[in-house]
Coordinates of N, CA, C and O in Angstrom, one line a residue:
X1 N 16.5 32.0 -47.8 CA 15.6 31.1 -48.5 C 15.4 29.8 -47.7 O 14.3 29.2 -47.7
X2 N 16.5 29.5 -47.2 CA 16.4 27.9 -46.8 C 16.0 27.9 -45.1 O 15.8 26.9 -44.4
X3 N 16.0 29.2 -44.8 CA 14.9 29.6 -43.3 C 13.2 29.7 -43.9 O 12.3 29.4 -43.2
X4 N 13.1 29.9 -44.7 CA 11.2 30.1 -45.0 C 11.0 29.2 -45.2 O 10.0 28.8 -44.7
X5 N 11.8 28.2 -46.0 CA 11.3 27.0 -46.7 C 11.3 26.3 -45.4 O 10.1 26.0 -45.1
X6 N 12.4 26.2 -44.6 CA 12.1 25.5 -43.3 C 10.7 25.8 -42.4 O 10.1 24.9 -41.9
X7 N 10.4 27.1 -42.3 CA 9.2 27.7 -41.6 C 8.3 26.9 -42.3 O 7.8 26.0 -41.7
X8 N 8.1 27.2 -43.6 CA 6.9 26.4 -44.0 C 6.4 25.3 -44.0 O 5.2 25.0 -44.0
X9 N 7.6 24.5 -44.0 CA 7.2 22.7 -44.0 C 7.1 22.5 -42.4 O 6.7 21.4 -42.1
X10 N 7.6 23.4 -41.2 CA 7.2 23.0 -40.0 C 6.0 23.6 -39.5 O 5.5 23.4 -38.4
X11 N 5.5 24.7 -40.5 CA 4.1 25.2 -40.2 C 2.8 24.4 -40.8 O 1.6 24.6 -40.4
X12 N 3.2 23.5 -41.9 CA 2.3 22.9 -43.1 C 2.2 21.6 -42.2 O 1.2 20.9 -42.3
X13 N 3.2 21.2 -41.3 CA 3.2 19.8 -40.8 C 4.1 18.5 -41.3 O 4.1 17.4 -40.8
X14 N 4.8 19.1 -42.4 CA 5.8 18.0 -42.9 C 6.9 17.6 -42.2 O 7.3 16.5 -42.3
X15 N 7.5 18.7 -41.6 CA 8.6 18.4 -40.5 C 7.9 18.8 -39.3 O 7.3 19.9 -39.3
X16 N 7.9 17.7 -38.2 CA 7.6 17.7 -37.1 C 8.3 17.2 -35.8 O 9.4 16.9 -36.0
X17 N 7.8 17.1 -34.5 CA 8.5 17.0 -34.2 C 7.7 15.8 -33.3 O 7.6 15.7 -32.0
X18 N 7.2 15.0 -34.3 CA 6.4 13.7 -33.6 C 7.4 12.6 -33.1 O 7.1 11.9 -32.2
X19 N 8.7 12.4 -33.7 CA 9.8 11.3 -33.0 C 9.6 11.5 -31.6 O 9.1 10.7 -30.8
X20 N 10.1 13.2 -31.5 CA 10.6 13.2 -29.7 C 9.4 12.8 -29.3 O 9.8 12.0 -28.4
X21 N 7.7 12.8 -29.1 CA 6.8 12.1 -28.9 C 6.7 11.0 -28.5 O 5.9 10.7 -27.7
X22 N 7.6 9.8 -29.1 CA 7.0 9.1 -29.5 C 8.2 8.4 -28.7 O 8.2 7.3 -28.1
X23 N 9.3 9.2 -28.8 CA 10.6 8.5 -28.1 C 10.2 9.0 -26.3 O 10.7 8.2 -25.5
X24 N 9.6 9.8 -25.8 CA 8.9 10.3 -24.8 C 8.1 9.0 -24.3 O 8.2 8.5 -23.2
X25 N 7.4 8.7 -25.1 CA 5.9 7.6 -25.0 C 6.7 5.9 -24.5 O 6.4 5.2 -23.6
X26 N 7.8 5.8 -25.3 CA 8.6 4.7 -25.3 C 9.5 4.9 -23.6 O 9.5 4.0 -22.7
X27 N 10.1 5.9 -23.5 CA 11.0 6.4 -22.6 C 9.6 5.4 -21.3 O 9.6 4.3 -20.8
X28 N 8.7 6.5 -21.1 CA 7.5 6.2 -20.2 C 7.3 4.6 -20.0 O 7.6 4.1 -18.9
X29 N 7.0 4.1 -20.9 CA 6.7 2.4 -20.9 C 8.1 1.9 -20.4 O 8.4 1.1 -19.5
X30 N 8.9 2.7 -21.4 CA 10.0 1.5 -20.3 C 10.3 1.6 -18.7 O 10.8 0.7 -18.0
X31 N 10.0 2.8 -18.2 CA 10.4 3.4 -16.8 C 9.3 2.5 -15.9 O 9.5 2.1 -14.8
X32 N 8.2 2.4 -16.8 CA 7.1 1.9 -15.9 C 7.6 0.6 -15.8 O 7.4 0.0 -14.7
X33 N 8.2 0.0 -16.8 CA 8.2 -1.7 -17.1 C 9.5 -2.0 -15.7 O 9.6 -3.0 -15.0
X34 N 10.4 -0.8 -15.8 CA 11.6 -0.9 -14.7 C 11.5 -1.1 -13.8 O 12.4 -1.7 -13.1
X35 N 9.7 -0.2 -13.3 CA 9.3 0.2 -11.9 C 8.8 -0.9 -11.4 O 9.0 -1.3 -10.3
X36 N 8.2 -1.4 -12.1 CA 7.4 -2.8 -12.1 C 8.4 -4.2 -11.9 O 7.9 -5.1 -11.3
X37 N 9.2 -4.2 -12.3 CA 9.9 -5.1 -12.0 C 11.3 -5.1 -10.8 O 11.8 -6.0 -10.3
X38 N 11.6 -3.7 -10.6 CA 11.9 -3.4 -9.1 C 11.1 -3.9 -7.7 O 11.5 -4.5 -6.7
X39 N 9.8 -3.6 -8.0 CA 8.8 -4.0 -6.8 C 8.8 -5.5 -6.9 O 8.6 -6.1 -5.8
X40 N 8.9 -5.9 -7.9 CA 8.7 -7.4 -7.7 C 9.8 -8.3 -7.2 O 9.6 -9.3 -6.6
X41 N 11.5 -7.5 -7.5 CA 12.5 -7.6 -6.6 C 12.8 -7.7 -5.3 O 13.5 -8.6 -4.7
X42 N 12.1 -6.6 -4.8 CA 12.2 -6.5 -3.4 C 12.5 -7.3 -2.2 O 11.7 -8.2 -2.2
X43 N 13.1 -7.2 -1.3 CA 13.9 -8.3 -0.5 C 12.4 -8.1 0.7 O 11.6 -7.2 0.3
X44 N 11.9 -9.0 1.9 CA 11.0 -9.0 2.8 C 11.5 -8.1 3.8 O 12.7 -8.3 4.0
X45 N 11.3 -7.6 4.2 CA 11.4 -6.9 5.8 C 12.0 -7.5 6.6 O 11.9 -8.7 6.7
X46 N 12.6 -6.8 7.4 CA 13.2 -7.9 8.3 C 12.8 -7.6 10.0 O 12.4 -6.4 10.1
X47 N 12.8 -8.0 10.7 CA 11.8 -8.1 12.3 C 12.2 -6.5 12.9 O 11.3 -5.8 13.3
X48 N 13.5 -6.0 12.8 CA 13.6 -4.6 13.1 C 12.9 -3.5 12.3 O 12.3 -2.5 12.8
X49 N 13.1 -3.9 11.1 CA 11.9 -3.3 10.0 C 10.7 -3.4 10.2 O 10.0 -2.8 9.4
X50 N 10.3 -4.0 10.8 CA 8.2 -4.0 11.0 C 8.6 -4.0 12.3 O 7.4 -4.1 12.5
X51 N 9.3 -3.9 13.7 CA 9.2 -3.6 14.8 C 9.0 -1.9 14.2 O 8.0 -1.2 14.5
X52 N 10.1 -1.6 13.5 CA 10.1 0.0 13.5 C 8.8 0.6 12.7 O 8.1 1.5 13.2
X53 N 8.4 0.0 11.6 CA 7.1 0.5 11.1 C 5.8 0.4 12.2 O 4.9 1.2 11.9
X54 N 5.6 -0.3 13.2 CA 4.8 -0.3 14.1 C 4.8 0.4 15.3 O 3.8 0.4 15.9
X55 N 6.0 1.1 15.7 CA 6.3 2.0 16.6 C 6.2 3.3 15.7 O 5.8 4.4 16.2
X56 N 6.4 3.3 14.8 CA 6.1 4.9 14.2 C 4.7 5.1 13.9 O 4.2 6.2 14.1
X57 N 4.1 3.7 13.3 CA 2.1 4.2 13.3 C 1.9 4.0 14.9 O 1.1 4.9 15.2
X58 N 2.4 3.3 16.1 CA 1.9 3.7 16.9 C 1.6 4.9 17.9 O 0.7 5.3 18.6
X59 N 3.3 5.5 17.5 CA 4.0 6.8 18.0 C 2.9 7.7 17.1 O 2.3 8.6 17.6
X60 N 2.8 7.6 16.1 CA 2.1 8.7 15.1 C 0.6 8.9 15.0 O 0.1 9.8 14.5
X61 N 0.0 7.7 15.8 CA -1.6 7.6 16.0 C -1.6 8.7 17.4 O -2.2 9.7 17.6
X62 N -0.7 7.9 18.3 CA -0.5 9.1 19.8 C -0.6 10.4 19.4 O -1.5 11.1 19.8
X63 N 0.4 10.7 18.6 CA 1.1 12.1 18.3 C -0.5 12.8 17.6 O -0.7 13.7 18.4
X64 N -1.2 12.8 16.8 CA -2.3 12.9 16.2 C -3.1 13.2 17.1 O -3.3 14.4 17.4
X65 N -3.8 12.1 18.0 CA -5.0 12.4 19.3 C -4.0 13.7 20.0 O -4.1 14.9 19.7
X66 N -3.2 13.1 20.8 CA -2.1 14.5 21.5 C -2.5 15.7 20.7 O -3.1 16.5 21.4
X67 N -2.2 16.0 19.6 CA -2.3 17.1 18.8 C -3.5 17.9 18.9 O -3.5 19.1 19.3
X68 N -4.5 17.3 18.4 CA -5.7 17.4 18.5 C -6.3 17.5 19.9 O -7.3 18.2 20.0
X69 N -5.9 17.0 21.1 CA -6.3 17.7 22.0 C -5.5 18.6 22.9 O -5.7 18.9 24.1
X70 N -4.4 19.2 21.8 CA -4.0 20.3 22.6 C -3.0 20.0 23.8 O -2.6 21.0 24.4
X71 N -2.4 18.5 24.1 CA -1.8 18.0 24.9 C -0.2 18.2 24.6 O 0.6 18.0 25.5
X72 N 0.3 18.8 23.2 CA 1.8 18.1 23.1 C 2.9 19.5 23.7 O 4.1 19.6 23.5
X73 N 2.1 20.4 24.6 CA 3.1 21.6 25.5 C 4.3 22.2 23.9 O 5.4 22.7 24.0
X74 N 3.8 22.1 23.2 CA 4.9 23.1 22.4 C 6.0 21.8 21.7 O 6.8 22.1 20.8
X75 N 5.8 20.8 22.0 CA 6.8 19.5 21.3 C 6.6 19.8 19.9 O 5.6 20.4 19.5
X76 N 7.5 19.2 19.4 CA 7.3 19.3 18.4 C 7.7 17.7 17.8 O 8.4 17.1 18.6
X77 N 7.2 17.0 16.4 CA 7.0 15.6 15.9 C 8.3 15.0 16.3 O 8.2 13.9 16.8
X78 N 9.7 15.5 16.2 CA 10.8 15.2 16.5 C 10.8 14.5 17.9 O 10.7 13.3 18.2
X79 N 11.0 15.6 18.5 CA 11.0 15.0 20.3 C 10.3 14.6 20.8 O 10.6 14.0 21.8
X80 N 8.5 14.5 20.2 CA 7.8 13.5 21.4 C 8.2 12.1 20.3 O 8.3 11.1 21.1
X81 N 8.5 11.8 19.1 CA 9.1 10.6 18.4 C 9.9 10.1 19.7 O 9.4 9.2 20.4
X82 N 11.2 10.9 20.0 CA 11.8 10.2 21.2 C 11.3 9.9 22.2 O 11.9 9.0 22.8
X83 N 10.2 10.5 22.7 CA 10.0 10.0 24.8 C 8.8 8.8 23.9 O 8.5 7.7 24.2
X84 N 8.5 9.5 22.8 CA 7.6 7.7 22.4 C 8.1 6.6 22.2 O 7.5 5.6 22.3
X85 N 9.2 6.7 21.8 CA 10.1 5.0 20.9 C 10.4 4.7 22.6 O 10.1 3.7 23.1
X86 N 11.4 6.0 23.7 CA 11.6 5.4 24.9 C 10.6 4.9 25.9 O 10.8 4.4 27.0
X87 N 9.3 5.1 25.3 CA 8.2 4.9 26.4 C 7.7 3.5 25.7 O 7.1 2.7 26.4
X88 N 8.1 3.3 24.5 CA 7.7 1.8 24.1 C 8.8 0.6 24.0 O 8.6 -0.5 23.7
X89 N 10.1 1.2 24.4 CA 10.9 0.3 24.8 C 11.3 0.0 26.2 O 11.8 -1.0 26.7
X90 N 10.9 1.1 26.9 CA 10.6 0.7 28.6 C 9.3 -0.2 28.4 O 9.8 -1.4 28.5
X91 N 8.4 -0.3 28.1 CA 6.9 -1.1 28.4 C 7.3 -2.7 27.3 O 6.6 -3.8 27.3
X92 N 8.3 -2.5 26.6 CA 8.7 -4.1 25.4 C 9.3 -4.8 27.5 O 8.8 -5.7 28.2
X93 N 10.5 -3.9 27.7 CA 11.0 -4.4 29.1 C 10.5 -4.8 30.1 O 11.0 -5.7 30.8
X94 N 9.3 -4.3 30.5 CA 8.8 -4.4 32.0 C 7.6 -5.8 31.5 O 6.8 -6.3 32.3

């Protein structure tokens, strides 16, 4: 008896299961409010950190043309990364 009665009031809409919704909706806002205030934390970069972010878009603009014309002999992104960071820290040198 106390299984139909239950069927019915969650088929009729009286028991629902709008909380977990609603604790979902809340959950969301706070993660966002967390994420949001992480980024605003964040420490600056430091000169090896933007030395390295600019050898990788420059290594990675190469690696792209290279690609595209068929130049990279079977390399693959790994190893021309290396003769590129060594080919831009020979030329930081000379």
């Amino acid at each position: 008896m106390l299984k139909y009665t239950f069927a019915f009031l969650l088929a009729i809409g009286v028991i629902g299961f709008q909380p977990v919704k609603v604790f979902a909706e809340e959950a969301k806002v706070e993660a966002s409010t967390a994420m949001k205030a992480e980024t605003k934390t964040k420490k600056p970069l430091s000169e090896k950190q933007k030395l390295n972010i600019s050898t990788m878009r420059a290594c990675g603009s190469e690696w792209r043309a290279a690609k595209a014309a068929g130049q990279t002999k079977g390399q693959k992104w790994r190893d021309y990364l290396k003769e590129c960071r060594a080919r831009k820290k020979a030329e930081k040198k000379a």
